[in-house]
PDB file of C-alpha atoms in Angstrom:
ATOM      1  CA  MET A   1     -28.349  83.714 130.227  1.00  0.00           C
ATOM      2  CA  PRO A   2     -31.787  84.358 128.634  1.00  0.00           C
ATOM      3  CA  PRO A   3     -32.001  85.336 124.949  1.00  0.00           C
ATOM      4  CA  VAL A   4     -31.625  89.032 124.147  1.00  0.00           C
ATOM      5  CA  ASP A   5     -33.943  90.906 121.781  1.00  0.00           C
ATOM      6  CA  VAL A   6     -31.764  92.438 119.067  1.00  0.00           C
ATOM      7  CA  VAL A   7     -32.567  94.949 116.331  1.00  0.00           C
ATOM      8  CA  ARG A   8     -30.414  94.744 113.192  1.00  0.00           C
ATOM      9  CA  THR A   9     -30.412  97.805 110.931  1.00  0.00           C
ATOM     10  CA  TYR A  10     -29.187  97.712 107.326  1.00  0.00           C
ATOM     11  CA  LEU A  11     -27.838 100.987 105.928  1.00  0.00           C
ATOM     12  CA  GLU A  12     -26.540 102.108 102.552  1.00  0.00           C
ATOM     13  CA  LEU A  13     -24.955 104.801 100.449  1.00  0.00           C
ATOM     14  CA  THR A  14     -26.062 104.819  96.823  1.00  0.00           C
ATOM     15  CA  SER A  15     -23.613 107.447  95.586  1.00  0.00           C
ATOM     16  CA  PRO A  16     -20.064 108.440  96.542  1.00  0.00           C
ATOM     17  CA  SER A  17     -21.305 112.019  97.019  1.00  0.00           C
ATOM     18  CA  GLN A  18     -23.442 110.894  99.973  1.00  0.00           C
ATOM     19  CA  LEU A  19     -20.377 110.232 102.145  1.00  0.00           C
ATOM     20  CA  LEU A  20     -19.895 112.861 104.832  1.00  0.00           C
ATOM     21  CA  PRO A  21     -16.269 112.040 105.635  1.00  0.00           C
ATOM     22  CA  SER A  22     -14.549 112.337 108.958  1.00  0.00           C
ATOM     23  CA  ALA A  23     -10.899 113.323 109.002  1.00  0.00           C
ATOM     24  CA  SER A  24      -8.350 111.509 111.087  1.00  0.00           C
ATOM     25  CA  PRO A  25      -8.159 112.913 114.611  1.00  0.00           C
ATOM     26  CA  ASP A  26      -4.531 111.795 114.845  1.00  0.00           C
ATOM     27  CA  PRO A  27      -1.810 112.258 112.206  1.00  0.00           C
ATOM     28  CA  ARG A  28      -0.299 108.904 113.228  1.00  0.00           C
ATOM     29  CA  ALA A  29      -3.404 106.977 112.069  1.00  0.00           C
ATOM     30  CA  ARG A  30      -2.944 104.853 108.950  1.00  0.00           C
ATOM     31  CA  VAL A  31      -5.213 102.461 107.070  1.00  0.00           C
ATOM     32  CA  GLU A  32      -3.622  99.827 104.875  1.00  0.00           C
ATOM     33  CA  ARG A  33      -4.837  96.758 103.054  1.00  0.00           C
ATOM     34  CA  VAL A  34      -3.529  93.560 104.612  1.00  0.00           C
ATOM     35  CA  LEU A  35      -2.392  91.042 102.006  1.00  0.00           C
ATOM     36  CA  GLY A  36      -1.816  87.445 103.025  1.00  0.00           C
ATOM     37  CA  SER A  37      -3.002  87.951 106.585  1.00  0.00           C
ATOM     38  CA  PRO A  38      -2.195  85.049 108.874  1.00  0.00           C
ATOM     39  CA  ALA A  39      -5.354  83.429 110.203  1.00  0.00           C
ATOM     40  CA  SER A  40      -4.116  84.076 113.746  1.00  0.00           C
ATOM     41  CA  PHE A  41      -3.912  87.835 113.112  1.00  0.00           C
ATOM     42  CA  PHE A  42      -7.405  87.984 111.644  1.00  0.00           C
ATOM     43  CA  ARG A  43      -8.694  85.912 114.567  1.00  0.00           C
ATOM     44  CA  TYR A  44      -7.053  88.357 117.010  1.00  0.00           C
ATOM     45  CA  LEU A  45      -8.728  91.353 115.358  1.00  0.00           C
ATOM     46  CA  TYR A  46     -12.119  89.644 115.156  1.00  0.00           C
ATOM     47  CA  GLN A  47     -12.020  88.448 118.765  1.00  0.00           C
ATOM     48  CA  GLU A  48     -10.762  91.666 120.311  1.00  0.00           C
ATOM     49  CA  VAL A  49     -12.990  94.030 118.338  1.00  0.00           C
ATOM     50  CA  GLY A  50     -16.049  91.799 118.679  1.00  0.00           C
ATOM     51  CA  ARG A  51     -15.607  90.545 122.251  1.00  0.00           C
ATOM     52  CA  ARG A  52     -17.969  93.101 123.816  1.00  0.00           C
ATOM     53  CA  HIS A  53     -20.515  92.915 121.014  1.00  0.00           C
ATOM     54  CA  GLY A  54     -21.364  89.234 120.760  1.00  0.00           C
ATOM     55  CA  TRP A  55     -19.430  88.553 117.562  1.00  0.00           C
ATOM     56  CA  LEU A  56     -19.577  84.773 117.439  1.00  0.00           C
ATOM     57  CA  ASP A  57     -19.950  83.765 113.779  1.00  0.00           C
ATOM     58  CA  ARG A  58     -16.286  83.222 113.033  1.00  0.00           C
ATOM     59  CA  LEU A  59     -14.981  82.092 116.411  1.00  0.00           C
ATOM     60  CA  ALA A  60     -15.336  78.429 115.463  1.00  0.00           C
ATOM     61  CA  TRP A  61     -13.753  78.819 112.028  1.00  0.00           C
ATOM     62  CA  SER A  62     -10.561  76.874 111.431  1.00  0.00           C
ATOM     63  CA  ASP A  63      -7.402  78.536 110.157  1.00  0.00           C
ATOM     64  CA  ASP A  64      -8.127  77.037 106.723  1.00  0.00           C
ATOM     65  CA  GLU A  65     -11.642  78.511 106.692  1.00  0.00           C
ATOM     66  CA  LEU A  66     -10.301  81.943 107.616  1.00  0.00           C
ATOM     67  CA  ARG A  67      -7.569  81.765 104.968  1.00  0.00           C
ATOM     68  CA  ARG A  68     -10.112  80.715 102.311  1.00  0.00           C
ATOM     69  CA  ARG A  69     -12.377  83.614 103.238  1.00  0.00           C
ATOM     70  CA  LEU A  70      -9.583  86.163 103.065  1.00  0.00           C
ATOM     71  CA  ALA A  71      -8.331  84.705  99.761  1.00  0.00           C
ATOM     72  CA  GLN A  72     -11.681  85.167  98.002  1.00  0.00           C
ATOM     73  CA  PRO A  73     -11.269  87.604  95.085  1.00  0.00           C
ATOM     74  CA  GLY A  74     -13.951  90.040  96.288  1.00  0.00           C
ATOM     75  CA  VAL A  75     -12.872  90.093  99.946  1.00  0.00           C
ATOM     76  CA  SER A  76     -10.274  92.408 101.461  1.00  0.00           C
ATOM     77  CA  LEU A  77      -8.997  93.129 104.946  1.00  0.00           C
ATOM     78  CA  HIS A  78      -7.837  96.623 105.952  1.00  0.00           C
ATOM     79  CA  LEU A  79      -6.009  97.510 109.150  1.00  0.00           C
ATOM     80  CA  LEU A  80      -6.120 100.775 111.079  1.00  0.00           C
ATOM     81  CA  THR A  81      -2.937 101.457 113.009  1.00  0.00           C
ATOM     82  CA  LEU A  82      -2.092 104.306 115.330  1.00  0.00           C
ATOM     83  CA  ALA A  83       1.642 104.891 115.692  1.00  0.00           C
ATOM     84  CA  ALA A  84       2.078 101.384 114.201  1.00  0.00           C
ATOM     85  CA  ALA A  85      -0.122  99.688 116.859  1.00  0.00           C
ATOM     86  CA  PRO A  86      -3.206  97.801 115.577  1.00  0.00           C
ATOM     87  CA  ALA A  87      -6.243  99.938 116.408  1.00  0.00           C
ATOM     88  CA  GLY A  88      -9.082  98.499 114.305  1.00  0.00           C
ATOM     89  CA  TYR A  89     -10.029  96.992 110.985  1.00  0.00           C
ATOM     90  CA  PHE A  90     -12.624  96.593 108.301  1.00  0.00           C
ATOM     91  CA  GLU A  91     -13.461  93.819 105.884  1.00  0.00           C
ATOM     92  CA  LEU A  92     -15.018  94.518 102.491  1.00  0.00           C
ATOM     93  CA  GLU A  93     -16.900  92.087 100.278  1.00  0.00           C
ATOM     94  CA  LEU A  94     -17.831  92.729  96.664  1.00  0.00           C
ATOM     95  CA  HIS A  95     -21.131  90.979  95.885  1.00  0.00           C
ATOM     96  CA  ALA A  96     -22.391  89.595  92.568  1.00  0.00           C
ATOM     97  CA  ASP A  97     -24.907  92.466  92.267  1.00  0.00           C
ATOM     98  CA  GLY A  98     -22.033  94.983  92.234  1.00  0.00           C
ATOM     99  CA  SER A  99     -22.626  96.218  95.769  1.00  0.00           C
ATOM    100  CA  VAL A 100     -19.804  96.384  98.292  1.00  0.00           C
ATOM    101  CA  GLU A 101     -20.575  95.328 101.830  1.00  0.00           C
ATOM    102  CA  ILE A 102     -18.612  96.578 104.789  1.00  0.00           C
ATOM    103  CA  ALA A 103     -18.853  93.140 106.364  1.00  0.00           C
ATOM    104  CA  TYR A 104     -16.999  94.026 109.553  1.00  0.00           C
ATOM    105  CA  LEU A 105     -15.705  97.282 110.962  1.00  0.00           C
ATOM    106  CA  GLY A 106     -14.572  98.112 114.438  1.00  0.00           C
ATOM    107  CA  LEU A 107     -11.986  99.411 116.850  1.00  0.00           C
ATOM    108  CA  LEU A 108     -10.046  97.644 119.546  1.00  0.00           C
ATOM    109  CA  PRO A 109     -11.453  98.706 122.938  1.00  0.00           C
ATOM    110  CA  GLU A 110      -8.387 100.784 123.810  1.00  0.00           C
ATOM    111  CA  PHE A 111      -8.945 102.994 120.768  1.00  0.00           C
ATOM    112  CA  GLN A 112     -12.662 103.679 121.158  1.00  0.00           C
ATOM    113  CA  GLY A 113     -13.798 107.167 122.103  1.00  0.00           C
ATOM    114  CA  ARG A 114     -10.936 108.912 120.269  1.00  0.00           C
ATOM    115  CA  GLY A 115     -12.781 109.891 117.085  1.00  0.00           C
ATOM    116  CA  LEU A 116     -11.168 107.107 115.079  1.00  0.00           C
ATOM    117  CA  GLY A 117     -14.452 105.362 114.225  1.00  0.00           C
ATOM    118  CA  GLY A 118     -15.597 108.091 111.847  1.00  0.00           C
ATOM    119  CA  PHE A 119     -12.209 108.130 110.163  1.00  0.00           C
ATOM    120  CA  LEU A 120     -12.126 104.322 109.826  1.00  0.00           C
ATOM    121  CA  LEU A 121     -15.644 104.267 108.369  1.00  0.00           C
ATOM    122  CA  SER A 122     -14.781 107.072 105.931  1.00  0.00           C
ATOM    123  CA  GLU A 123     -11.755 105.106 104.737  1.00  0.00           C
ATOM    124  CA  ALA A 124     -13.849 101.941 104.390  1.00  0.00           C
ATOM    125  CA  VAL A 125     -16.404 103.785 102.257  1.00  0.00           C
ATOM    126  CA  ARG A 126     -13.706 105.347 100.060  1.00  0.00           C
ATOM    127  CA  GLU A 127     -12.126 101.935  99.502  1.00  0.00           C
ATOM    128  CA  ALA A 128     -15.532 100.394  98.771  1.00  0.00           C
ATOM    129  CA  TRP A 129     -16.336 103.012  96.120  1.00  0.00           C
ATOM    130  CA  ALA A 130     -12.870 102.520  94.609  1.00  0.00           C
ATOM    131  CA  ARG A 131     -14.023  98.998  93.767  1.00  0.00           C
ATOM    132  CA  SER A 132     -16.618 100.540  91.407  1.00  0.00           C
ATOM    133  CA  GLY A 133     -19.503  99.264  93.443  1.00  0.00           C
ATOM    134  CA  SER A 134     -23.109 100.121  92.665  1.00  0.00           C
ATOM    135  CA  ARG A 135     -23.724 100.914  96.341  1.00  0.00           C
ATOM    136  CA  VAL A 136     -22.013 100.531  99.717  1.00  0.00           C
ATOM    137  CA  TRP A 137     -23.905  98.894 102.520  1.00  0.00           C
ATOM    138  CA  LEU A 138     -23.505  97.446 105.986  1.00  0.00           C
ATOM    139  CA  HIS A 139     -25.524  96.370 108.948  1.00  0.00           C
ATOM    140  CA  THR A 140     -25.292  97.018 112.643  1.00  0.00           C
ATOM    141  CA  CYS A 141     -27.271  95.828 115.609  1.00  0.00           C
ATOM    142  CA  THR A 142     -28.117  96.857 119.120  1.00  0.00           C
ATOM    143  CA  LEU A 143     -25.291  94.630 120.435  1.00  0.00           C
ATOM    144  CA  ASP A 144     -22.684  96.776 118.666  1.00  0.00           C
ATOM    145  CA  ALA A 145     -20.967  99.758 120.255  1.00  0.00           C
ATOM    146  CA  PRO A 146     -23.453 102.527 121.119  1.00  0.00           C
ATOM    147  CA  ALA A 147     -21.550 104.908 118.821  1.00  0.00           C
ATOM    148  CA  ALA A 148     -21.844 102.615 115.770  1.00  0.00           C
ATOM    149  CA  LEU A 149     -25.283 103.599 114.440  1.00  0.00           C
ATOM    150  CA  PRO A 150     -24.799 107.345 115.107  1.00  0.00           C
ATOM    151  CA  ASN A 151     -21.447 107.146 113.276  1.00  0.00           C
ATOM    152  CA  TYR A 152     -23.030 105.476 110.239  1.00  0.00           C
ATOM    153  CA  LEU A 153     -25.796 108.070 110.115  1.00  0.00           C
ATOM    154  CA  ALA A 154     -23.311 110.939 110.547  1.00  0.00           C
ATOM    155  CA  ARG A 155     -21.301 109.639 107.568  1.00  0.00           C
ATOM    156  CA  GLY A 156     -24.421 109.813 105.354  1.00  0.00           C
ATOM    157  CA  PHE A 157     -25.684 106.213 105.497  1.00  0.00           C
ATOM    158  CA  ARG A 158     -29.447 105.777 105.314  1.00  0.00           C
ATOM    159  CA  PRO A 159     -31.402 102.801 106.709  1.00  0.00           C
ATOM    160  CA  PHE A 160     -33.150 100.573 104.188  1.00  0.00           C
ATOM    161  CA  LYS A 161     -34.212  97.561 106.272  1.00  0.00           C
ATOM    162  CA  GLU A 162     -34.644  96.570 109.894  1.00  0.00           C
ATOM    163  CA  GLU A 163     -35.209  93.186 111.505  1.00  0.00           C
ATOM    164  CA  ARG A 164     -35.562  91.797 115.021  1.00  0.00           C
ATOM    165  CA  TYR A 165     -34.242  88.520 116.348  1.00  0.00           C
ATOM    166  CA  LEU A 166     -33.334  86.784 119.569  1.00  0.00           C
ATOM    167  CA  ALA A 167     -29.664  86.173 120.285  1.00  0.00           C
ATOM    168  CA  GLU A 168     -28.011  83.861 122.772  1.00  0.00           C
ATOM    169  CA  ILE A 169     -25.194  85.827 124.354  1.00  0.00           C
ATOM    170  CA  PRO A 170     -22.619  83.723 126.156  1.00  0.00           C
ATOM    171  CA  ALA A 171     -21.580  84.526 129.702  1.00  0.00           C
ATOM    172  CA  GLY A 172     -18.534  86.761 129.770  1.00  0.00           C
ATOM    173  CA  ARG A 173     -19.672  89.109 126.974  1.00  0.00           C
ATOM    174  CA  GLY A 174     -18.519  92.565 127.863  1.00  0.00           C
ATOM    175  CA  SER A 175     -15.490  91.435 129.792  1.00  0.00           C
TER     176      SER A 175
END
């Protein structure tokens, strides 16, 4: 498959008051921090959420590498469930400059299109600000779900940087 031209957009909130929150569309939705996540569970979330979007970075990581990442003091994993079924997740990382990155955020395919993305992002931002960060930031790209960038903008995020690159997308992406 030929390389794909990708645009990556970096976005930020510089104040908690900039968040335009989205309420949960379902009273059964819950977001909880996952402590001591098994590597296999993280791998499941990463693979299933990222399968259609070319998430490849962590596919080759060993269980030990995943456990080390999740055990880092500034890193946390948070799970969205709907009626106790895993529906999505986000990963936060506190950086040395005091900023909090929403490193990963996404929904399992079966839960997309239900209004849960805005709720999950709102919860990620609230949790990030609770860490006393100086700003909350993330990045998205044109390989991500079409609703991703509009969701970030609707929640108050503002772009601060954009870059283009070529990506090799393996056969089977989108299946």
